[in-house]
XYZ file of C-alpha atoms in Angstrom:
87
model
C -3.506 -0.379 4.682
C -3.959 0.030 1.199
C -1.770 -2.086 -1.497
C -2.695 -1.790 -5.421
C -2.674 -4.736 -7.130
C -2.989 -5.001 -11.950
C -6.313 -7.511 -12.554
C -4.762 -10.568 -13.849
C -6.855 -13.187 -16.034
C -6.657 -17.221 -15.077
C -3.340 -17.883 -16.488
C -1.933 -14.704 -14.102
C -1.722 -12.390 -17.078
C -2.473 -9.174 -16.603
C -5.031 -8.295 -19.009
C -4.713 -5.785 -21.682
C -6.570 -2.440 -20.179
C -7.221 -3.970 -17.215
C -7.624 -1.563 -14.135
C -5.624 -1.204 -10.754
C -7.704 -1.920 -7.427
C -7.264 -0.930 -4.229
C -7.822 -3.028 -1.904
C -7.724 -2.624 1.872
C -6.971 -5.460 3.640
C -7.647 -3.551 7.157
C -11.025 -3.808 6.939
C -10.796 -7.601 7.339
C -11.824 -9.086 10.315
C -8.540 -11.550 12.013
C -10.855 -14.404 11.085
C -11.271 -13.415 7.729
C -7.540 -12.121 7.841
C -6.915 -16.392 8.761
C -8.897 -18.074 6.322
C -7.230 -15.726 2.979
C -3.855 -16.369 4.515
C -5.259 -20.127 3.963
C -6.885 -19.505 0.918
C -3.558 -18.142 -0.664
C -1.343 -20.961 0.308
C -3.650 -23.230 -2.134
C -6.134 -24.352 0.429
C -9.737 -26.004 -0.251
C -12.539 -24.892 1.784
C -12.365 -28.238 3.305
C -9.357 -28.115 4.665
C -9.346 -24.641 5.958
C -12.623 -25.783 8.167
C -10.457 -28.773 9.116
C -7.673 -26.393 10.097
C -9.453 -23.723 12.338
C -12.198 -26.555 13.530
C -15.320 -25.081 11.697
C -18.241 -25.902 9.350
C -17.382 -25.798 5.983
C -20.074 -23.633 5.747
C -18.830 -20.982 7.998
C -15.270 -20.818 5.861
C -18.101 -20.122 2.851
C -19.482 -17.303 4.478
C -16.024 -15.622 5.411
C -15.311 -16.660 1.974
C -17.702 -14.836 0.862
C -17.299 -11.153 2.883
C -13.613 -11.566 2.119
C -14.514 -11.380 -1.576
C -17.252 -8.530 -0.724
C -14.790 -6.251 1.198
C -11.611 -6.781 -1.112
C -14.342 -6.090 -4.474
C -13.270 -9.259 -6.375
C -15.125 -12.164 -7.602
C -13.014 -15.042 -7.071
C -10.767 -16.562 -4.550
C -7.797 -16.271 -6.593
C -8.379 -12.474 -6.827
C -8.040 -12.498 -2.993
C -5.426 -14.311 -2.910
C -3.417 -11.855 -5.192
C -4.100 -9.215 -2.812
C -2.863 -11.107 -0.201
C 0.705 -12.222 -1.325
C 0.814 -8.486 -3.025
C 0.488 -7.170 0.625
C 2.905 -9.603 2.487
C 5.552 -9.797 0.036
């Protein structure tokens, strides 16, 4: 699946000439599918390991793919992509 989703800044502006992504949340593994679900309800690395009984390391890595696959650079960015898609 494919969603489209405006570059915001930090505030959740979108900024001026900013341009649309695609992102396709498909090619996420169900593990990787968990931990953004986690990720975009406000959740700490910490506490996602906590929650699915990992190394914080391990939620790092995923972290880290998740960002690779979607092409963003932060957490936040991911997280966008994920309430666009299941809202």
């Amino acid at each position: 699946m494919h969603i489209i989703l405006t570059a915001h800044d930090r505030d959740g502006q979108n900024r001026a000439g900013s341009v649309d992504m695609v992102a396709d949340i498909s090619g996420l593994t169900r593990r990787e599918q968990d931990i953004l679900r986690l990720i975009a309800d406000g959740r700490t690395n910490q506490e996602i390991a906590g929650q699915l009984v990992v190394s914080v390391n391990t939620v790092q890595t995923h972290v880290a793919h998740i960002l690779q696959k979607l092409g963003v650079r932060s957490r936040h960015q991911a997280a966008d992509i994920w309430v666009q898609r299941n809202h």
